[in-house]
Amino acid sequence: MSSTLIVLNLKTYLEGTGEGAVKVAQACKEVADDSGIEIGVAPQFCDIYRVASQVDLPVYSQSLDPVGAGSFTGHAFVQSIKDAGAVGTLINHSECRLTLANIDASITTARNAALKTIVCTNNVATSAAAAALGPDYVAVEPPELIGSGIPVSKADPEVVTGSVEAVKRINPAVQVLCGAGISKGEDLAAALELGSVGVLLASGIVKAADPKAALEDLVSKV
């Protein structure tokens, strides 16, 4: 298996909801098997078990709450997420932002449950701050480019290279993913050339007419 990582965030897209989540995950699994590249998915909470129990690939939660067992109605409890089959979680996505204290607490909560952590950031400074907290990955995604179809690797390559340098300087064990506007093979290739180990992406694949074909194009230049 390649060291490259692709994580597909299904968000709340109808195409990635319920049985749609399973279909997208199955496409990811088939392309991962054919390419040797690790591909994971981040479905909605209610679909974690559905996907993890039917498709053999890494499943991530879209977030979690740093709460323990007890009186925490309405929160996303880490044990429930893990028992549903997740192997990791996104933290601080631009559509679900947290305070620095909650990012730290979420990383600790996930780590204590042996879940991998992907902390989303939006620039070099926040990437550096996130790296100091010791997640497994930092995923740098300028929010203005998310869903734009304009890859950050082309629109703002300095934010990727700068994040890679800052993260490596602060905590070499943390790896960097590149996000926002990623959808094509040239986008992934460019992200890797800039020093990231993979990508976090969403609409370019989930909402594609043929997600498997879109994924095959994504990995075609690696």
Short mmCIF file of C-alpha atoms in Angstrom, two decimals:
data_model
loop_
_atom_site.label_atom_id
_atom_site.label_comp_id
_atom_site.label_asym_id
_atom_site.label_seq_id
_atom_site.Cartn_x
_atom_site.Cartn_y
_atom_site.Cartn_z
CA MET A 1 0.00 0.00 0.00
CA SER A 2 1.29 3.46 -0.93
CA SER A 3 2.09 6.01 1.79
CA THR A 4 -0.25 8.43 0.02
CA LEU A 5 -3.56 9.02 1.82
CA ILE A 6 -6.83 10.19 0.29
CA VAL A 7 -9.73 11.00 2.61
CA LEU A 8 -13.12 11.66 1.06
CA ASN A 9 -15.45 13.79 3.18
CA LEU A 10 -19.06 12.91 2.34
CA LYS A 11 -20.37 15.94 4.27
CA THR A 12 -24.19 15.95 4.17
CA TYR A 13 -24.41 15.50 0.41
CA LEU A 14 -27.45 13.46 -0.60
CA GLU A 15 -25.19 11.45 -2.90
CA GLY A 16 -23.20 10.38 0.16
CA THR A 17 -26.10 9.71 2.53
CA GLY A 18 -27.45 6.31 3.58
CA GLU A 19 -27.00 3.72 0.85
CA GLY A 20 -25.32 6.43 -1.22
CA ALA A 21 -22.52 6.49 1.36
CA VAL A 22 -22.02 2.75 0.90
CA LYS A 23 -21.90 3.09 -2.89
CA VAL A 24 -19.31 5.87 -2.73
CA ALA A 25 -17.28 3.88 -0.19
CA GLN A 26 -17.38 0.82 -2.42
CA ALA A 27 -16.03 2.89 -5.32
CA CYS A 28 -13.24 4.09 -3.01
CA LYS A 29 -12.45 0.52 -2.00
CA GLU A 30 -12.24 -0.69 -5.61
CA VAL A 31 -9.94 2.15 -6.66
CA ALA A 32 -7.80 1.71 -3.54
CA ASP A 33 -7.38 -1.99 -4.30
CA ASP A 34 -6.48 -1.32 -7.92
CA SER A 35 -4.10 1.58 -7.25
CA GLY A 36 -2.51 0.56 -3.95
CA ILE A 37 -3.33 3.99 -2.52
CA GLU A 38 -5.09 4.20 0.84
CA ILE A 39 -8.51 5.82 0.50
CA GLY A 40 -10.74 6.53 3.49
CA VAL A 41 -14.19 8.08 3.80
CA ALA A 42 -15.79 10.36 6.37
CA PRO A 43 -19.56 9.76 6.31
CA GLN A 44 -22.20 11.31 8.55
CA PHE A 45 -22.43 9.93 12.09
CA CYS A 46 -25.49 7.81 11.33
CA ASP A 47 -23.72 6.20 8.38
CA ILE A 48 -20.43 5.24 10.08
CA TYR A 49 -21.65 1.78 11.07
CA ARG A 50 -23.48 1.26 7.76
CA VAL A 51 -20.31 1.95 5.79
CA ALA A 52 -17.80 0.29 8.13
CA SER A 53 -19.82 -2.92 8.36
CA GLN A 54 -20.26 -3.27 4.60
CA VAL A 55 -17.05 -1.94 3.06
CA ASP A 56 -13.52 -2.82 4.14
CA LEU A 57 -11.80 0.57 4.10
CA PRO A 58 -10.81 3.21 6.69
CA VAL A 59 -13.82 5.15 7.99
CA TYR A 60 -13.45 8.50 9.71
CA SER A 61 -15.92 10.51 11.74
CA GLN A 62 -16.56 14.04 10.50
CA SER A 63 -15.99 15.33 14.05
CA LEU A 64 -16.36 14.31 17.67
CA ASP A 65 -17.07 15.98 20.99
CA PRO A 66 -14.53 15.82 23.83
CA VAL A 67 -16.99 14.38 26.34
CA GLY A 68 -16.97 11.22 28.39
CA ALA A 69 -19.70 8.77 29.29
CA GLY A 70 -22.56 10.35 31.19
CA SER A 71 -24.92 13.31 30.92
CA PHE A 72 -23.97 14.69 27.51
CA THR A 73 -27.19 14.58 25.49
CA GLY A 74 -26.76 15.34 21.80
CA HIS A 75 -22.96 15.02 21.75
CA ALA A 76 -20.87 12.78 19.50
CA PHE A 77 -19.31 10.36 22.03
CA VAL A 78 -15.97 8.92 21.00
CA GLN A 79 -16.73 5.40 22.22
CA SER A 80 -19.87 5.29 20.10
CA ILE A 81 -17.91 6.50 17.08
CA LYS A 82 -15.21 3.88 17.59
CA ASP A 83 -17.69 1.06 18.25
CA ALA A 84 -19.48 1.98 15.01
CA GLY A 85 -16.28 1.16 13.15
CA ALA A 86 -14.42 4.44 12.70
CA VAL A 87 -10.62 4.40 12.76
CA GLY A 88 -10.19 8.16 13.00
CA THR A 89 -11.85 11.55 12.94
CA LEU A 90 -11.73 14.95 11.31
CA ILE A 91 -11.38 17.83 13.76
CA ASN A 92 -12.01 21.55 13.18
CA HIS A 93 -13.27 21.38 9.60
CA SER A 94 -14.04 24.88 8.33
CA GLU A 95 -17.74 23.97 8.39
CA CYS A 96 -17.46 22.81 12.02
CA ARG A 97 -14.88 25.06 13.62
CA LEU A 98 -13.65 24.72 17.20
CA THR A 99 -11.74 26.82 19.69
CA LEU A 100 -8.08 25.96 20.23
CA ALA A 101 -8.96 24.46 23.61
CA ASN A 102 -11.62 22.21 22.04
CA ILE A 103 -9.23 21.15 19.26
CA ASP A 104 -6.72 20.12 21.90
CA ALA A 105 -9.38 18.30 23.94
CA SER A 106 -10.72 16.56 20.82
CA ILE A 107 -7.25 15.32 19.85
CA THR A 108 -6.70 13.99 23.37
CA THR A 109 -10.12 12.32 23.41
CA ALA A 110 -9.48 10.65 20.05
CA ARG A 111 -5.96 9.61 20.98
CA ASN A 112 -7.17 7.99 24.21
CA ALA A 113 -9.59 5.95 22.11
CA ALA A 114 -6.84 5.00 19.63
CA LEU A 115 -8.46 6.99 16.81
CA LYS A 116 -6.36 8.79 14.20
CA THR A 117 -6.78 12.56 14.05
CA ILE A 118 -6.93 14.90 11.06
CA VAL A 119 -7.03 18.53 12.17
CA CYS A 120 -8.20 20.95 9.49
CA THR A 121 -6.50 24.35 9.22
CA ASN A 122 -6.77 27.32 6.88
CA ASN A 123 -3.29 28.86 6.72
CA VAL A 124 0.33 28.42 7.75
CA ALA A 125 -0.12 29.91 11.22
CA THR A 126 -3.03 27.65 12.15
CA SER A 127 -1.21 24.67 10.67
CA ALA A 128 1.74 25.40 12.96
CA ALA A 129 -0.55 25.80 15.97
CA ALA A 130 -2.30 22.52 15.18
CA ALA A 131 1.01 20.69 14.78
CA ALA A 132 1.99 21.73 18.31
CA LEU A 133 -1.01 19.75 19.59
CA GLY A 134 0.29 16.52 18.06
CA PRO A 135 -2.43 15.19 15.73
CA ASP A 136 -1.63 12.50 13.18
CA TYR A 137 -2.36 14.82 10.27
CA VAL A 138 -2.91 18.50 9.56
CA ALA A 139 -5.13 19.15 6.53
CA VAL A 140 -4.64 22.68 5.23
CA GLU A 141 -7.71 24.00 3.39
CA PRO A 142 -8.23 27.69 2.62
CA PRO A 143 -12.03 27.94 3.10
CA GLU A 144 -12.55 30.26 0.13
CA LEU A 145 -11.39 27.46 -2.18
CA ILE A 146 -13.50 24.66 -0.70
CA GLY A 147 -15.99 23.45 -3.31
CA SER A 148 -14.67 25.98 -5.82
CA GLY A 149 -13.09 23.50 -8.20
CA ILE A 150 -9.91 25.60 -7.99
CA PRO A 151 -7.23 23.46 -6.31
CA VAL A 152 -5.22 25.05 -3.51
CA SER A 153 -2.12 23.47 -5.05
CA LYS A 154 -2.54 25.90 -7.96
CA ALA A 155 -4.30 28.89 -6.40
CA ASP A 156 -2.14 29.16 -3.28
CA PRO A 157 0.75 26.66 -3.35
CA GLU A 158 2.63 28.69 -0.74
CA VAL A 159 0.08 27.82 1.92
CA VAL A 160 0.85 24.14 1.32
CA THR A 161 4.63 24.43 1.23
CA GLY A 162 4.58 26.87 4.14
CA SER A 163 2.40 24.53 6.18
CA VAL A 164 4.62 21.55 5.39
CA GLU A 165 7.70 23.50 6.51
CA ALA A 166 6.04 24.86 9.67
CA VAL A 167 4.63 21.49 10.70
CA LYS A 168 7.93 19.71 10.10
CA ARG A 169 9.75 22.33 12.16
CA ILE A 170 7.36 22.03 15.11
CA ASN A 171 6.53 18.32 15.08
CA PRO A 172 8.12 16.11 12.39
CA ALA A 173 5.80 13.23 13.32
CA VAL A 174 2.76 15.14 12.03
CA GLN A 175 1.99 14.74 8.33
CA VAL A 176 0.27 17.25 6.07
CA LEU A 177 -2.72 16.73 3.79
CA CYS A 178 -3.81 19.25 1.19
CA GLY A 179 -7.46 20.18 0.68
CA ALA A 180 -9.85 22.57 -1.08
CA GLY A 181 -10.72 22.34 -4.75
CA ILE A 182 -9.00 18.97 -5.27
CA SER A 183 -10.68 16.78 -7.89
CA LYS A 184 -8.27 15.70 -10.65
CA GLY A 185 -5.14 13.62 -11.02
CA GLU A 186 -3.01 16.69 -11.65
CA ASP A 187 -4.30 18.19 -8.38
CA LEU A 188 -3.19 15.19 -6.32
CA ALA A 189 0.15 15.04 -8.12
CA ALA A 190 0.74 18.74 -7.45
CA ALA A 191 -0.22 18.35 -3.79
CA LEU A 192 2.35 15.57 -3.38
CA GLU A 193 5.03 17.58 -5.17
CA LEU A 194 4.43 20.44 -2.70
CA GLY A 195 5.29 18.12 0.18
CA SER A 196 1.94 16.85 1.41
CA VAL A 197 1.30 13.12 1.83
CA GLY A 198 -2.20 13.20 0.39
CA VAL A 199 -5.48 15.06 0.11
CA LEU A 200 -8.77 15.69 1.86
CA LEU A 201 -11.53 16.26 -0.67
CA ALA A 202 -15.29 16.11 -1.08
CA SER A 203 -17.61 17.45 -3.79
CA GLY A 204 -15.32 16.78 -6.76
CA ILE A 205 -15.77 13.06 -6.12
CA VAL A 206 -18.98 12.67 -4.11
CA LYS A 207 -21.07 14.76 -6.48
CA ALA A 208 -19.43 13.46 -9.66
CA ALA A 209 -21.68 11.68 -12.17
CA ASP A 210 -19.41 8.63 -11.79
CA PRO A 211 -17.47 8.73 -8.48
CA LYS A 212 -15.37 5.69 -9.36
CA ALA A 213 -14.26 7.22 -12.65
CA ALA A 214 -13.47 10.48 -10.85
CA LEU A 215 -11.39 8.57 -8.30
CA GLU A 216 -9.57 6.68 -11.05
CA ASP A 217 -8.65 10.01 -12.63
CA LEU A 218 -7.56 11.34 -9.23
CA VAL A 219 -5.00 8.57 -8.74
CA SER A 220 -3.95 8.32 -12.38
CA LYS A 221 -0.86 10.50 -12.09
CA VAL A 222 0.56 9.03 -8.88
#
